[in-house]
XYZ file of C-alpha atoms in Angstrom:
578
model
C -36.194 114.525 14.446
C -37.577 115.950 10.491
C -36.015 117.984 8.395
C -38.549 120.602 7.015
C -36.515 119.408 3.951
C -39.098 117.451 3.244
C -41.547 120.414 2.612
C -42.608 122.143 -0.473
C -41.613 125.473 1.704
C -39.427 125.302 4.312
C -40.240 127.585 6.823
C -39.345 129.111 10.982
C -42.478 127.967 12.544
C -42.846 130.047 15.236
C -46.491 128.725 15.917
C -49.634 126.609 14.543
C -52.603 126.496 15.409
C -55.154 123.222 14.978
C -57.857 123.203 13.320
C -58.986 119.331 12.643
C -56.996 115.650 13.358
C -58.866 112.791 11.804
C -59.089 111.343 15.046
C -63.054 111.324 16.249
C -62.382 110.634 19.476
C -60.296 114.350 19.292
C -62.268 117.306 19.853
C -60.202 119.974 21.933
C -61.045 123.431 20.384
C -58.672 125.193 18.190
C -55.746 126.789 20.808
C -52.360 128.249 19.644
C -49.877 126.070 20.363
C -46.406 127.893 21.597
C -42.910 127.067 20.287
C -39.594 126.122 22.358
C -36.174 127.261 20.925
C -35.528 127.783 17.869
C -38.522 126.918 15.618
C -38.870 123.315 17.159
C -43.011 122.030 18.348
C -42.468 120.553 21.496
C -45.738 118.093 23.121
C -48.485 119.444 24.359
C -52.039 118.867 25.489
C -53.778 120.195 22.901
C -51.652 118.123 20.581
C -52.598 114.667 22.012
C -53.209 112.153 19.896
C -49.753 113.963 17.889
C -47.920 110.903 19.773
C -49.417 107.805 17.251
C -47.677 107.244 13.778
C -49.621 107.894 10.909
C -52.251 110.824 12.903
C -52.603 113.953 10.157
C -53.339 116.712 12.281
C -54.455 119.659 10.070
C -52.682 123.693 11.185
C -51.736 126.729 9.933
C -48.556 128.990 10.898
C -49.758 132.922 12.983
C -46.388 134.387 11.695
C -43.850 133.938 9.516
C -40.166 134.222 8.880
C -37.736 134.056 6.396
C -37.226 131.064 5.175
C -34.839 128.688 7.039
C -33.392 125.812 8.115
C -35.903 124.349 10.882
C -37.330 120.919 12.117
C -40.583 119.163 14.085
C -40.805 117.430 17.289
C -43.249 116.654 19.174
C -42.140 114.930 22.554
C -39.615 113.099 21.373
C -41.902 111.811 18.660
C -42.666 113.258 14.744
C -45.687 113.809 14.137
C -46.973 113.744 10.317
C -48.895 117.989 9.439
C -50.514 119.707 7.024
C -49.149 123.304 7.551
C -51.328 126.107 5.476
C -50.010 129.421 4.946
C -52.949 131.746 3.769
C -54.449 129.828 2.196
C -52.305 127.695 0.298
C -52.137 123.671 1.568
C -48.747 122.194 1.759
C -48.661 118.242 2.410
C -46.308 116.762 5.375
C -47.263 114.052 5.617
C -44.856 112.112 7.617
C -44.457 109.893 10.317
C -41.493 107.704 11.206
C -42.270 105.039 9.378
C -42.527 107.328 5.806
C -39.311 108.928 7.026
C -37.647 105.317 6.643
C -38.902 104.488 3.881
C -38.025 108.027 2.384
C -34.474 107.435 3.746
C -34.824 104.280 1.963
C -35.636 105.320 -1.250
C -32.242 106.813 -1.498
C -30.560 102.950 -1.244
C -32.503 100.899 -3.402
C -31.754 100.748 -6.458
C -32.375 98.960 -9.694
C -30.861 95.916 -10.671
C -29.746 94.900 -14.505
C -28.565 91.617 -15.784
C -27.043 90.261 -18.068
C -26.566 86.385 -17.855
C -25.985 83.215 -19.967
C -26.806 79.947 -18.191
C -24.228 76.428 -19.313
C -26.046 73.735 -20.834
C -25.684 70.742 -19.119
C -26.845 68.222 -21.594
C -24.424 69.857 -23.721
C -21.452 71.372 -22.139
C -19.237 72.967 -23.899
C -21.779 75.626 -24.532
C -24.017 77.957 -22.818
C -27.720 78.724 -23.429
C -29.065 82.477 -24.964
C -27.633 85.242 -23.033
C -30.955 86.505 -21.302
C -31.878 89.402 -19.538
C -33.759 89.919 -15.925
C -34.246 92.692 -12.980
C -33.916 92.751 -9.587
C -33.004 95.157 -6.264
C -30.948 96.008 -4.135
C -29.850 98.567 -1.677
C -26.705 100.064 -0.617
C -25.104 98.900 3.058
C -21.687 100.719 4.845
C -19.148 100.340 3.006
C -20.218 101.787 -0.067
C -21.383 98.204 -1.134
C -24.729 96.447 -2.463
C -27.035 93.968 -1.049
C -29.115 91.592 -2.945
C -30.233 88.328 -3.947
C -27.307 85.640 -5.220
C -29.897 84.396 -8.198
C -30.377 88.379 -9.317
C -26.956 88.409 -10.776
C -26.397 83.873 -10.864
C -24.183 83.526 -14.119
C -24.456 87.461 -15.576
C -22.308 87.730 -18.027
C -22.881 92.200 -17.421
C -24.462 93.748 -14.765
C -25.799 97.156 -14.026
C -27.735 99.794 -11.186
C -29.973 102.475 -11.856
C -31.004 104.873 -8.628
C -34.123 105.697 -7.620
C -35.325 108.599 -10.051
C -32.239 108.884 -11.965
C -31.919 107.770 -15.986
C -28.832 106.496 -15.437
C -27.140 103.524 -15.536
C -23.679 102.052 -13.411
C -21.514 99.178 -14.585
C -21.483 97.415 -11.133
C -19.065 94.217 -10.299
C -19.764 91.162 -7.957
C -17.783 91.122 -4.630
C -18.831 87.732 -3.337
C -21.807 85.772 -3.933
C -23.562 82.630 -1.338
C -26.044 80.803 -3.560
C -26.809 78.706 -0.405
C -28.208 82.026 1.668
C -29.025 83.510 -2.078
C -27.118 86.800 -1.049
C -25.050 88.905 -3.501
C -22.432 91.920 -2.806
C -22.270 94.086 -5.339
C -20.288 97.203 -6.138
C -19.516 100.259 -7.865
C -16.549 102.524 -8.807
C -17.673 105.684 -10.372
C -17.852 107.975 -7.978
C -21.674 109.732 -9.450
C -22.974 106.724 -8.504
C -22.626 107.181 -5.177
C -23.644 111.013 -4.259
C -27.357 111.552 -2.928
C -26.719 107.865 -1.372
C -27.727 106.280 1.925
C -26.372 103.106 3.477
C -29.650 100.791 5.495
C -28.537 99.890 8.878
C -29.387 95.683 9.797
C -31.509 96.146 12.477
C -33.114 92.481 14.408
C -35.692 89.237 13.533
C -39.306 91.289 13.687
C -42.010 89.886 15.624
C -44.826 88.106 14.857
C -47.299 91.152 13.657
C -45.430 93.189 13.163
C -45.550 96.027 10.347
C -42.199 95.367 7.186
C -42.816 97.733 4.103
C -40.814 95.804 0.868
C -39.419 97.945 -0.714
C -37.979 97.766 -5.002
C -38.274 96.913 -8.179
C -41.324 94.154 -8.885
C -42.886 92.929 -13.213
C -45.559 95.593 -13.641
C -43.680 98.946 -13.805
C -40.248 99.948 -14.010
C -40.926 102.767 -10.829
C -40.182 101.512 -7.644
C -42.879 100.121 -5.461
C -43.079 99.898 -2.085
C -45.318 96.798 -0.024
C -46.883 96.579 2.817
C -47.587 93.279 5.601
C -46.836 92.044 8.711
C -44.438 88.851 9.765
C -47.187 85.718 10.223
C -43.999 82.987 10.851
C -39.970 82.857 11.978
C -39.160 79.566 11.331
C -36.798 77.127 9.062
C -36.956 77.281 5.150
C -35.829 76.253 2.168
C -34.114 78.558 -0.234
C -35.222 78.047 -3.944
C -32.384 78.915 -5.136
C -29.449 77.051 -2.775
C -31.697 74.219 -1.808
C -30.480 75.297 1.811
C -32.638 75.425 4.603
C -32.618 78.405 6.342
C -33.628 80.438 8.736
C -36.306 82.503 7.202
C -39.599 85.266 7.937
C -42.847 85.126 6.512
C -44.861 87.809 5.529
C -48.753 88.843 4.052
C -46.739 91.062 1.366
C -46.802 90.202 -2.259
C -43.869 89.581 -3.098
C -43.041 89.359 -6.593
C -39.791 89.095 -9.845
C -37.980 92.060 -9.703
C -38.787 92.515 -5.844
C -36.065 90.301 -5.116
C -33.196 92.072 -3.131
C -34.924 94.467 -2.009
C -35.239 95.774 1.875
C -37.878 95.092 4.278
C -38.328 97.885 5.952
C -38.971 98.087 10.282
C -39.024 101.593 11.966
C -36.089 102.896 10.622
C -33.788 99.935 10.128
C -34.346 96.561 7.726
C -35.543 93.324 9.202
C -34.407 91.680 5.770
C -34.030 90.732 1.778
C -37.198 89.969 0.086
C -36.162 86.547 -2.187
C -39.080 84.372 -3.415
C -42.586 83.547 -2.434
C -44.919 80.659 -2.099
C -46.229 79.366 -5.248
C -49.702 79.123 -5.993
C -50.739 80.964 -3.274
C -51.124 85.053 -2.380
C -49.907 86.959 -0.695
C -47.196 84.877 0.483
C -43.642 86.290 1.117
C -40.290 85.115 2.069
C -37.614 87.532 3.231
C -33.791 86.549 4.087
C -33.847 87.745 7.979
C -31.007 89.238 9.212
C -28.895 86.633 11.706
C -28.554 84.918 7.736
C -27.185 88.056 6.292
C -24.849 89.497 8.681
C -23.679 86.303 9.192
C -23.011 86.164 4.653
C -21.418 90.091 5.548
C -19.307 88.700 8.560
C -16.756 85.943 6.407
C -16.733 88.257 3.431
C -15.119 90.235 5.379
C -13.184 88.293 7.610
C -11.592 85.886 4.387
C -12.373 87.921 1.275
C -14.779 85.967 0.415
C -18.190 83.950 0.981
C -17.723 81.031 3.216
C -20.913 79.106 3.214
C -22.881 77.831 6.362
C -21.408 74.883 8.557
C -23.885 71.716 8.927
C -23.386 68.717 11.112
C -22.977 66.092 8.974
C -26.302 64.004 10.832
C -29.181 63.020 9.299
C -31.966 62.657 12.690
C -34.871 61.312 13.824
C -37.027 62.749 16.564
C -37.556 60.805 19.614
C -41.304 61.750 19.957
C -42.166 57.784 20.636
C -42.588 56.849 23.952
C -41.709 53.397 23.186
C -39.009 54.547 21.494
C -37.174 56.919 24.169
C -37.424 53.413 26.321
C -35.536 51.438 24.137
C -32.343 53.671 24.157
C -32.840 54.125 27.970
C -33.682 57.533 28.179
C -34.952 58.729 31.120
C -38.407 60.707 31.150
C -36.647 64.066 32.329
C -34.451 63.347 28.368
C -34.888 65.061 25.224
C -33.092 64.826 22.180
C -32.993 63.113 18.664
C -32.310 59.912 17.270
C -28.685 59.830 14.982
C -29.228 57.702 12.260
C -26.797 58.495 9.365
C -23.266 60.435 10.315
C -21.358 62.426 7.217
C -18.038 60.390 6.510
C -16.334 64.043 5.595
C -18.108 65.467 9.442
C -15.998 66.095 11.912
C -18.878 64.428 13.866
C -17.808 61.062 12.093
C -14.904 60.537 14.073
C -16.692 61.089 17.851
C -20.567 60.185 16.648
C -22.051 56.827 15.627
C -25.899 55.690 14.007
C -27.956 55.453 16.897
C -26.621 57.475 20.036
C -28.790 60.175 21.225
C -28.058 63.536 21.031
C -29.001 65.618 23.669
C -28.081 69.476 23.668
C -26.036 71.612 21.292
C -23.774 74.050 22.706
C -25.358 73.652 25.885
C -28.898 74.376 24.831
C -31.180 71.309 25.387
C -33.147 69.491 22.063
C -36.256 68.558 22.352
C -37.671 65.040 21.141
C -38.781 67.395 18.087
C -35.441 68.072 17.292
C -36.801 71.835 18.130
C -34.844 74.621 20.600
C -35.918 76.924 22.199
C -36.408 80.437 20.232
C -38.520 83.773 21.758
C -41.221 84.336 24.102
C -43.363 80.934 22.924
C -41.366 80.412 19.645
C -39.393 77.348 18.267
C -36.998 76.452 15.500
C -34.975 73.152 14.789
C -31.016 73.434 15.934
C -29.579 73.054 12.415
C -30.747 76.969 13.290
C -27.975 77.334 15.899
C -25.693 75.013 13.718
C -26.076 77.455 10.804
C -25.012 80.593 12.464
C -22.145 79.674 13.605
C -18.615 80.341 11.963
C -16.718 77.585 9.821
C -13.963 75.830 11.889
C -15.788 76.382 15.539
C -15.680 73.798 17.817
C -19.096 73.017 19.044
C -19.688 70.712 22.788
C -22.435 68.604 21.659
C -24.143 65.945 24.794
C -24.759 62.956 23.864
C -26.815 59.337 25.322
C -24.539 56.106 23.978
C -25.713 52.959 25.926
C -27.472 54.757 28.213
C -24.859 56.383 29.638
C -24.143 60.430 28.719
C -21.255 61.605 27.191
C -19.837 64.722 25.877
C -18.411 65.547 22.142
C -16.140 68.301 20.626
C -17.384 68.446 16.782
C -15.776 71.255 14.936
C -18.069 72.770 12.438
C -17.354 72.838 8.426
C -19.683 73.601 5.738
C -20.055 70.427 3.644
C -20.560 70.019 0.271
C -23.334 66.673 -0.818
C -21.871 63.737 -2.942
C -23.894 65.843 -6.930
C -24.053 69.421 -5.811
C -27.183 70.573 -6.275
C -26.102 74.267 -7.851
C -23.137 74.912 -10.297
C -23.989 78.358 -10.793
C -21.361 81.384 -12.627
C -19.027 78.530 -13.268
C -19.302 76.275 -15.960
C -19.578 71.943 -16.072
C -17.200 69.617 -16.482
C -16.498 67.082 -19.331
C -15.084 65.144 -21.291
C -14.968 63.643 -24.815
C -14.146 60.443 -25.889
C -14.361 58.877 -29.105
C -17.723 60.367 -28.624
C -18.847 59.136 -25.138
C -19.263 62.637 -23.828
C -18.653 62.000 -19.293
C -19.941 64.181 -16.679
C -20.186 64.632 -13.627
C -23.360 64.510 -12.107
C -25.272 67.531 -10.729
C -28.135 68.684 -10.080
C -28.459 71.203 -12.613
C -28.035 68.451 -15.397
C -31.641 66.534 -13.687
C -32.774 70.125 -14.314
C -32.407 70.104 -18.008
C -35.210 67.358 -17.805
C -37.763 70.084 -17.181
C -39.234 71.358 -13.953
C -40.947 67.812 -13.000
C -37.044 66.927 -13.517
C -37.881 64.458 -10.230
C -40.378 62.259 -12.035
C -38.652 62.238 -16.126
C -34.817 62.402 -15.251
C -33.406 58.995 -15.221
C -34.802 57.333 -11.327
C -31.571 55.572 -10.315
C -29.334 59.152 -11.094
C -32.131 61.181 -9.227
C -31.747 58.870 -6.221
C -27.995 58.948 -5.818
C -28.651 63.081 -6.452
C -30.918 62.956 -3.356
C -29.792 60.631 -0.581
C -25.629 59.617 -1.670
C -23.603 60.903 0.932
C -19.828 61.139 -0.481
C -17.072 59.220 1.170
C -13.935 60.825 0.120
C -13.509 64.677 -0.682
C -13.149 65.665 -4.135
C -14.840 62.423 -5.505
C -17.824 62.810 -7.986
C -20.297 60.233 -9.411
C -19.355 59.654 -12.910
C -21.469 59.483 -15.483
C -21.699 59.318 -19.341
C -24.368 60.774 -20.645
C -24.521 60.533 -23.615
C -22.834 59.159 -26.646
C -22.391 61.828 -30.352
C -22.758 59.531 -33.118
C -20.046 57.010 -35.256
C -18.300 54.632 -36.700
C -15.914 53.977 -33.397
C -18.492 54.129 -30.667
C -21.698 51.784 -33.438
C -24.130 49.306 -30.927
C -23.308 52.003 -27.281
C -25.890 54.134 -27.738
C -28.362 52.470 -25.536
C -25.460 52.747 -22.967
C -25.728 56.538 -22.244
C -27.345 57.823 -18.036
C -24.859 54.831 -16.908
C -22.554 55.265 -13.963
C -18.649 54.918 -15.275
C -16.990 52.685 -12.483
C -13.657 51.749 -13.840
C -10.995 52.625 -16.014
C -8.952 49.436 -17.507
C -9.826 48.079 -14.548
C -9.295 51.510 -11.513
C -11.751 52.422 -9.914
C -12.674 56.032 -10.393
C -13.391 59.325 -8.177
C -14.402 61.746 -9.852
C -14.355 62.691 -13.867
C -10.108 64.696 -13.582
C -9.401 60.422 -12.568
C -11.566 58.835 -15.248
C -9.115 61.733 -17.813
C -5.962 60.964 -16.845
C -6.888 57.041 -16.954
C -8.206 57.034 -21.144
C -5.584 60.696 -21.508
C -2.133 57.833 -20.256
C -3.748 54.750 -21.566
C -0.422 52.332 -22.128
C -2.596 49.762 -23.746
C -3.940 48.816 -26.397
C -7.861 48.528 -25.751
C -9.577 51.126 -22.676
C -12.363 49.737 -21.166
C -15.317 51.161 -19.130
C -17.105 49.479 -16.941
C -20.114 50.834 -16.470
C -23.133 50.620 -14.077
C -25.665 47.596 -14.505
C -22.680 45.588 -14.986
C -22.966 47.213 -18.140
C -19.156 47.872 -20.958
C -18.188 49.261 -23.263
C -14.320 48.789 -25.067
C -12.927 50.178 -28.154
C -9.797 50.474 -29.927
C -7.578 52.950 -28.299
C -5.408 54.129 -31.285
C -9.146 53.801 -33.180
C -10.505 56.110 -30.738
C -7.776 58.585 -30.406
C -8.400 59.294 -34.688
C -12.694 59.310 -34.067
C -12.232 61.984 -31.067
C -10.929 64.143 -33.720
C -12.984 63.930 -36.127
C -16.609 64.022 -33.833
C -15.028 67.070 -32.567
C -14.816 68.577 -35.541
C -18.452 67.465 -36.994
C -19.852 68.501 -33.415
C -18.141 72.106 -33.526
C -16.432 71.684 -30.205
C -14.176 73.584 -29.548
C -12.185 70.874 -27.300
C -12.110 67.233 -25.844
C -12.352 68.207 -22.060
C -13.482 71.486 -19.953
C -10.903 73.677 -19.142
C -10.800 72.525 -15.074
C -9.092 69.409 -16.756
C -6.547 70.694 -19.970
C -5.072 72.946 -17.081
C -4.009 69.919 -15.382
C -4.243 67.156 -17.103
C -1.642 66.505 -20.648
C -3.741 66.491 -23.287
C -2.179 65.065 -27.282
C -2.185 67.485 -29.145
C -3.335 66.071 -31.699
C -7.119 65.441 -30.660
C -8.461 68.911 -31.286
C -10.343 70.728 -33.929
C -7.766 73.261 -35.071
C -5.682 70.260 -36.280
C -7.888 67.740 -36.901
C -7.816 67.614 -41.116
């Protein structure tokens, strides 16, 4: 049902007469169509094609009463009309899809973000601030949904409504960088006037049409781009470096589109978030199940809770000889476990060379996929990622030719080397000009777009492949040396992992900091990777630290996360150094 408020003039229609129809198959002669009830146009044999979305006809009013609110309905289906009264045409090209887009225009906002990212080579300072923009839309609860990368490392965020020149301050309620989603709130009551929320729909089928609404580059006004669904499958989320379900469409998603809704019918089918580099008209949207999982976690816990993982690395069992070796019967299907994360609950019950046959009652094929819908298949990791933290699942496993079942509690798992560090300052510790940091992928990204080839190979391999053995474990490296007399001769030892301090193995940067600050020996010794060693006179190194900090205008020898938990010598800071 469409309100005739959308017309340039609102009439109480008594009858209309069909003048023309765009379809060549329509050949009925002009005839009057009576209205039933109070201003409602019912379906009539003289309007057989108006039931189809996108059809356009030309009509005129035979009688016009006083202006009042009315509505037009065609057999339960809304049709587009061009109403003509006394020779003047009032355009009204409206379909149910068009109505949904009109509603979306009152829900979509442009987001202006000022951000400043950390400098991981110089972790005590930030890079220059930059201004970016994206899109977002209203969801129930007076909240704005957008992409995490639109507001990553933000310092200031403003929103602007469609058709308004005013901007409003926004605050970040929750951010999920793995799923590239964020929730914003606005305190201003004025902002919410005339705003409508959009409802979440379902995953569209292949070849279904969607319309992406947002503010892409190339202009300042809102934009609507249409496309069809090409593919639905787990995809690498560029921002969070996570593999989650995504929908591929043939509509162009450009910078600025990010965070805007993809509309199907009158509901949201997903959130635009990335495109395929080097390809034309291949864009991706975040599907509703991922969105709902993110929102539900925030509503239940008040913060982002993450996406669960089994902690397994698996190999397909498509080779018949491989299946025979592991005593799989012809009707059995599953995947071979090659590695188990020591921090996962699965580590307690599963082991290398187990065959996972089913996940929570869903059979797993030899290629690692499960049935999705119709004839579509999807990797079983999707089933895992849609579970809530602390949820228990049943795994059917083949071990040594015997089928067994194990209960596993799912949890989000963090890698040894974090893949992102958005919205937080990097940790660092400086002693005698030696700069110690935990290895992160953002640190490696400082080597440029081709960081995989240009960063230190040993560090890169560890970042991508090593698993943590204990909770809180970090890979601490000597990132660089701020040159001084105290450290001369050690300048070639940068980019090496630190393993021990005075013979004690370290688990993370906090361990290293505590051991150095609490040192009671005459000298401090650092054992590095490749059997390298650094030895410094402790008292001289303490004095040199203050001198080096002052020379490089560094306010503190350590990041705030360390200074809050480690007792620091008050003589080692810029203010007290003379």
